[in-house]
Amino acid sequence: MIFEKILDKTSSILKGHFLLTSGNHSEYYIEKIRLVKNPIYLNQIAKIISKSLKKRIKEFDTIVSPAYGAIALGFMVALYLKKDFVFAQRKDDIMTIRSGFGNLSGKKVYIIEDIITTGGSVKEVKDCVEKLGGTVVGIYCIVDRSDDVIIDNIRPEAIKKIKIEIYKPEDCPLCKKGIPLIKPGASDKKI
């Protein structure tokens, strides 16, 4: 499959001891920036998602993506599907829709995300869309590494589902082995 080749070529799956945005720990980390920094690979990923969503094209009219990693992806998917695009970002640690995008009232929205681990950030985006009068009809991500998370009765779709163990800090076997903790990436979410 094309996506597995992209994962391999970009060396996007890292092994170590990682602090995730959720505050949990993991032995593996998917370095999403390696997936999106190359426009050729990002274009291939956007085409995969767009092709999957084409069969639902009449079910939604707007794509919303959280900042920062999913903005380019969501924009490209919106371009391919000829849909409106909006992005959400953190302001004072609260997910908000970027000013200037107008009203989401009555809009049917698909959330496009890069990686889902716990679903917390996507839930924040969904809540934000709903506060503005929009309805989230689906969620799609590049990689779902969750344990089959369901976000307010919506099961995210993904190009790839990868089961990666996640540990609470107090239960982390990597901490107990004294392996140094690395905090990769940045989501502007306070842990």
mmCIF file of C-alpha atoms in Angstrom:
data_model
loop_
_atom_site.group_PDB
_atom_site.id
_atom_site.type_symbol
_atom_site.label_atom_id
_atom_site.label_comp_id
_atom_site.label_asym_id
_atom_site.label_seq_id
_atom_site.Cartn_x
_atom_site.Cartn_y
_atom_site.Cartn_z
ATOM 1 C CA MET A 1 0.000 0.000 0.000
ATOM 2 C CA ILE A 2 1.124 3.552 -0.723
ATOM 3 C CA PHE A 3 0.775 4.680 2.892
ATOM 4 C CA GLU A 4 3.044 1.966 4.308
ATOM 5 C CA LYS A 5 5.690 3.043 1.795
ATOM 6 C CA ILE A 6 5.325 6.648 2.979
ATOM 7 C CA LEU A 7 5.735 5.572 6.620
ATOM 8 C CA ASP A 8 8.850 3.633 5.684
ATOM 9 C CA LYS A 9 10.408 6.327 3.465
ATOM 10 C CA THR A 10 9.854 9.052 6.065
ATOM 11 C CA SER A 11 10.971 6.961 9.091
ATOM 12 C CA SER A 12 7.921 8.367 10.889
ATOM 13 C CA ILE A 13 7.581 5.701 13.583
ATOM 14 C CA LEU A 14 10.109 6.377 16.352
ATOM 15 C CA LYS A 15 11.078 4.103 19.234
ATOM 16 C CA GLY A 16 12.071 5.422 22.674
ATOM 17 C CA HIS A 17 10.234 6.796 25.717
ATOM 18 C CA PHE A 18 7.847 9.574 24.728
ATOM 19 C CA LEU A 19 5.641 12.052 26.566
ATOM 20 C CA LEU A 20 2.407 12.386 24.590
ATOM 21 C CA THR A 21 0.157 15.463 24.409
ATOM 22 C CA SER A 22 -2.310 13.641 26.666
ATOM 23 C CA GLY A 23 0.353 13.461 29.405
ATOM 24 C CA ASN A 24 0.648 9.700 28.954
ATOM 25 C CA HIS A 25 3.810 7.840 27.929
ATOM 26 C CA SER A 26 4.555 5.524 25.020
ATOM 27 C CA GLU A 27 7.440 3.458 23.672
ATOM 28 C CA TYR A 28 6.527 4.468 20.113
ATOM 29 C CA TYR A 29 5.783 7.854 18.618
ATOM 30 C CA ILE A 30 4.512 8.730 15.173
ATOM 31 C CA GLU A 31 6.398 11.849 14.092
ATOM 32 C CA LYS A 32 3.659 13.429 12.009
ATOM 33 C CA ILE A 33 5.846 16.289 10.829
ATOM 34 C CA ARG A 34 7.815 13.740 8.808
ATOM 35 C CA LEU A 35 4.572 12.798 7.065
ATOM 36 C CA VAL A 36 3.476 16.355 6.269
ATOM 37 C CA LYS A 37 6.737 18.230 5.644
ATOM 38 C CA ASN A 38 7.179 16.740 2.187
ATOM 39 C CA PRO A 39 4.429 18.091 -0.107
ATOM 40 C CA ILE A 40 4.611 15.039 -2.370
ATOM 41 C CA TYR A 41 3.841 12.654 0.519
ATOM 42 C CA LEU A 42 1.228 15.010 1.978
ATOM 43 C CA ASN A 43 -0.417 15.184 -1.443
ATOM 44 C CA GLN A 44 -0.557 11.377 -1.630
ATOM 45 C CA ILE A 45 -2.056 11.206 1.874
ATOM 46 C CA ALA A 46 -4.648 13.898 1.011
ATOM 47 C CA LYS A 47 -5.602 11.966 -2.134
ATOM 48 C CA ILE A 48 -6.105 8.759 -0.123
ATOM 49 C CA ILE A 49 -8.429 10.548 2.323
ATOM 50 C CA SER A 50 -10.250 12.436 -0.455
ATOM 51 C CA LYS A 51 -10.885 9.238 -2.390
ATOM 52 C CA SER A 52 -12.341 7.622 0.731
ATOM 53 C CA LEU A 53 -14.581 10.624 1.475
ATOM 54 C CA LYS A 54 -15.853 11.065 -2.111
ATOM 55 C CA LYS A 55 -18.562 8.494 -1.504
ATOM 56 C CA ARG A 56 -19.896 10.766 1.287
ATOM 57 C CA ILE A 57 -19.408 14.053 -0.552
ATOM 58 C CA LYS A 58 -23.053 15.128 -0.221
ATOM 59 C CA GLU A 59 -23.107 14.482 3.528
ATOM 60 C CA PHE A 60 -20.913 17.468 4.459
ATOM 61 C CA ASP A 61 -19.929 20.915 3.236
ATOM 62 C CA THR A 62 -17.003 21.999 5.431
ATOM 63 C CA ILE A 63 -13.725 20.497 6.599
ATOM 64 C CA VAL A 64 -12.252 21.576 9.926
ATOM 65 C CA SER A 65 -8.722 20.682 11.036
ATOM 66 C CA PRO A 66 -6.874 21.451 14.266
ATOM 67 C CA ALA A 67 -3.679 23.502 14.213
ATOM 68 C CA TYR A 68 -0.970 23.041 13.406
ATOM 69 C CA GLY A 69 -0.111 19.655 11.997
ATOM 70 C CA ALA A 70 -3.444 18.974 10.304
ATOM 71 C CA ILE A 71 -3.974 22.384 8.682
ATOM 72 C CA ALA A 72 -2.151 21.621 5.421
ATOM 73 C CA LEU A 73 -3.742 18.167 5.234
ATOM 74 C CA GLY A 74 -7.271 19.450 5.847
ATOM 75 C CA PHE A 75 -6.780 22.253 3.337
ATOM 76 C CA MET A 76 -5.609 19.831 0.633
ATOM 77 C CA VAL A 77 -8.512 17.450 1.260
ATOM 78 C CA ALA A 78 -10.936 20.409 1.089
ATOM 79 C CA LEU A 79 -9.319 21.490 -2.183
ATOM 80 C CA TYR A 80 -9.697 18.031 -3.737
ATOM 81 C CA LEU A 81 -13.307 17.722 -2.569
ATOM 82 C CA LYS A 82 -14.221 21.368 -3.354
ATOM 83 C CA LYS A 83 -15.350 22.015 0.205
ATOM 84 C CA ASP A 84 -14.932 24.997 2.517
ATOM 85 C CA PHE A 85 -12.014 24.818 4.945
ATOM 86 C CA VAL A 86 -11.710 26.101 8.510
ATOM 87 C CA PHE A 87 -9.078 25.487 11.142
ATOM 88 C CA ALA A 88 -9.173 25.434 14.910
ATOM 89 C CA GLN A 89 -6.327 26.528 17.165
ATOM 90 C CA ARG A 90 -5.625 26.935 20.841
ATOM 91 C CA LYS A 91 -6.038 30.367 22.337
ATOM 92 C CA ASP A 92 -5.398 30.612 26.073
ATOM 93 C CA ASP A 93 -5.423 26.772 26.162
ATOM 94 C CA ILE A 94 -8.932 26.596 24.651
ATOM 95 C CA MET A 95 -9.627 25.284 21.162
ATOM 96 C CA THR A 96 -11.222 27.999 19.038
ATOM 97 C CA ILE A 97 -12.049 28.514 15.384
ATOM 98 C CA ARG A 98 -9.655 30.932 13.764
ATOM 99 C CA SER A 99 -11.222 34.384 13.424
ATOM 100 C CA GLY A 100 -12.288 35.446 9.951
ATOM 101 C CA PHE A 101 -13.689 32.074 8.932
ATOM 102 C CA GLY A 102 -17.252 33.152 9.456
ATOM 103 C CA ASN A 103 -20.176 31.240 10.786
ATOM 104 C CA LEU A 104 -20.421 27.447 11.032
ATOM 105 C CA SER A 105 -24.117 27.593 11.889
ATOM 106 C CA GLY A 106 -25.995 24.903 9.982
ATOM 107 C CA LYS A 107 -22.805 23.525 8.410
ATOM 108 C CA LYS A 108 -22.143 19.798 8.260
ATOM 109 C CA VAL A 109 -18.505 19.249 9.133
ATOM 110 C CA TYR A 110 -15.909 16.543 8.663
ATOM 111 C CA ILE A 111 -12.916 16.856 11.005
ATOM 112 C CA ILE A 112 -9.601 15.961 9.365
ATOM 113 C CA GLU A 113 -6.821 15.207 11.869
ATOM 114 C CA ASP A 114 -3.313 13.832 11.560
ATOM 115 C CA ILE A 115 -2.881 11.409 14.497
ATOM 116 C CA ILE A 116 -5.500 10.323 17.048
ATOM 117 C CA THR A 117 -4.211 8.864 20.295
ATOM 118 C CA THR A 118 -6.841 9.551 22.962
ATOM 119 C CA GLY A 119 -9.238 11.638 20.862
ATOM 120 C CA GLY A 120 -9.008 14.554 23.294
ATOM 121 C CA SER A 121 -7.995 17.208 20.769
ATOM 122 C CA VAL A 122 -10.594 16.056 18.236
ATOM 123 C CA LYS A 123 -13.255 16.172 20.965
ATOM 124 C CA GLU A 124 -12.226 19.781 21.664
ATOM 125 C CA VAL A 125 -12.545 20.635 17.963
ATOM 126 C CA LYS A 126 -15.945 18.924 17.804
ATOM 127 C CA ASP A 127 -17.168 20.867 20.842
ATOM 128 C CA CYS A 128 -15.900 24.086 19.283
ATOM 129 C CA VAL A 129 -17.734 23.393 15.979
ATOM 130 C CA GLU A 130 -20.950 22.619 17.853
ATOM 131 C CA LYS A 131 -20.735 25.811 19.936
ATOM 132 C CA LEU A 132 -20.715 27.686 16.635
ATOM 133 C CA GLY A 133 -23.820 25.852 15.392
ATOM 134 C CA GLY A 134 -22.144 23.271 13.165
ATOM 135 C CA THR A 135 -22.722 19.520 13.179
ATOM 136 C CA VAL A 136 -19.805 17.096 12.993
ATOM 137 C CA VAL A 137 -20.825 14.208 10.743
ATOM 138 C CA GLY A 138 -17.481 12.411 10.652
ATOM 139 C CA ILE A 139 -13.829 12.293 11.662
ATOM 140 C CA TYR A 140 -10.933 11.110 9.511
ATOM 141 C CA CYS A 141 -7.255 10.879 10.408
ATOM 142 C CA ILE A 142 -3.996 9.678 8.925
ATOM 143 C CA VAL A 143 -3.231 7.302 11.809
ATOM 144 C CA ASP A 144 -5.516 6.127 14.601
ATOM 145 C CA ARG A 145 -3.323 4.807 17.388
ATOM 146 C CA SER A 146 -6.157 4.838 19.922
ATOM 147 C CA ASP A 147 -7.735 1.851 21.557
ATOM 148 C CA ASP A 148 -10.852 2.120 19.337
ATOM 149 C CA VAL A 149 -11.849 5.527 20.689
ATOM 150 C CA ILE A 150 -15.364 6.757 19.943
ATOM 151 C CA ILE A 151 -15.842 10.531 20.150
ATOM 152 C CA ASP A 152 -19.431 11.428 21.028
ATOM 153 C CA ASN A 153 -20.812 8.440 19.109
ATOM 154 C CA ILE A 154 -18.490 8.967 16.128
ATOM 155 C CA ARG A 155 -15.858 6.341 15.395
ATOM 156 C CA PRO A 156 -12.945 8.003 13.592
ATOM 157 C CA GLU A 157 -11.915 6.593 10.235
ATOM 158 C CA ALA A 158 -8.211 6.314 9.424
ATOM 159 C CA ILE A 159 -5.851 5.483 6.615
ATOM 160 C CA LYS A 160 -4.041 3.245 9.093
ATOM 161 C CA LYS A 161 -4.942 1.870 12.510
ATOM 162 C CA ILE A 162 -1.843 1.143 14.594
ATOM 163 C CA LYS A 163 -2.136 -0.301 18.096
ATOM 164 C CA ILE A 164 0.554 1.242 20.272
ATOM 165 C CA GLU A 165 0.556 0.759 24.038
ATOM 166 C CA ILE A 166 0.005 3.930 26.089
ATOM 167 C CA TYR A 167 0.940 4.173 29.768
ATOM 168 C CA LYS A 168 -0.165 6.440 32.588
ATOM 169 C CA PRO A 169 3.018 8.035 34.000
ATOM 170 C CA GLU A 170 2.638 6.210 37.318
ATOM 171 C CA ASP A 171 2.346 2.835 35.520
ATOM 172 C CA CYS A 172 4.972 3.377 32.829
ATOM 173 C CA PRO A 173 7.447 0.452 32.573
ATOM 174 C CA LEU A 174 9.845 2.714 30.639
ATOM 175 C CA CYS A 175 10.029 5.124 33.594
ATOM 176 C CA LYS A 176 10.664 2.162 35.909
ATOM 177 C CA LYS A 177 13.583 1.122 33.672
ATOM 178 C CA GLY A 178 15.013 4.656 33.890
ATOM 179 C CA ILE A 179 14.767 5.308 30.143
ATOM 180 C CA PRO A 180 14.933 9.100 29.560
ATOM 181 C CA LEU A 181 11.609 10.718 28.671
ATOM 182 C CA ILE A 182 11.428 12.694 25.408
ATOM 183 C CA LYS A 183 8.739 15.288 24.650
ATOM 184 C CA PRO A 184 8.463 15.374 20.862
ATOM 185 C CA GLY A 185 6.361 17.733 18.745
ATOM 186 C CA ALA A 186 4.242 20.571 20.065
ATOM 187 C CA SER A 187 0.491 21.074 20.133
ATOM 188 C CA ASP A 188 0.361 24.188 22.330
ATOM 189 C CA LYS A 189 -1.682 22.127 24.786
ATOM 190 C CA LYS A 190 -0.589 22.452 28.371
ATOM 191 C CA ILE A 191 0.106 19.088 29.918
#
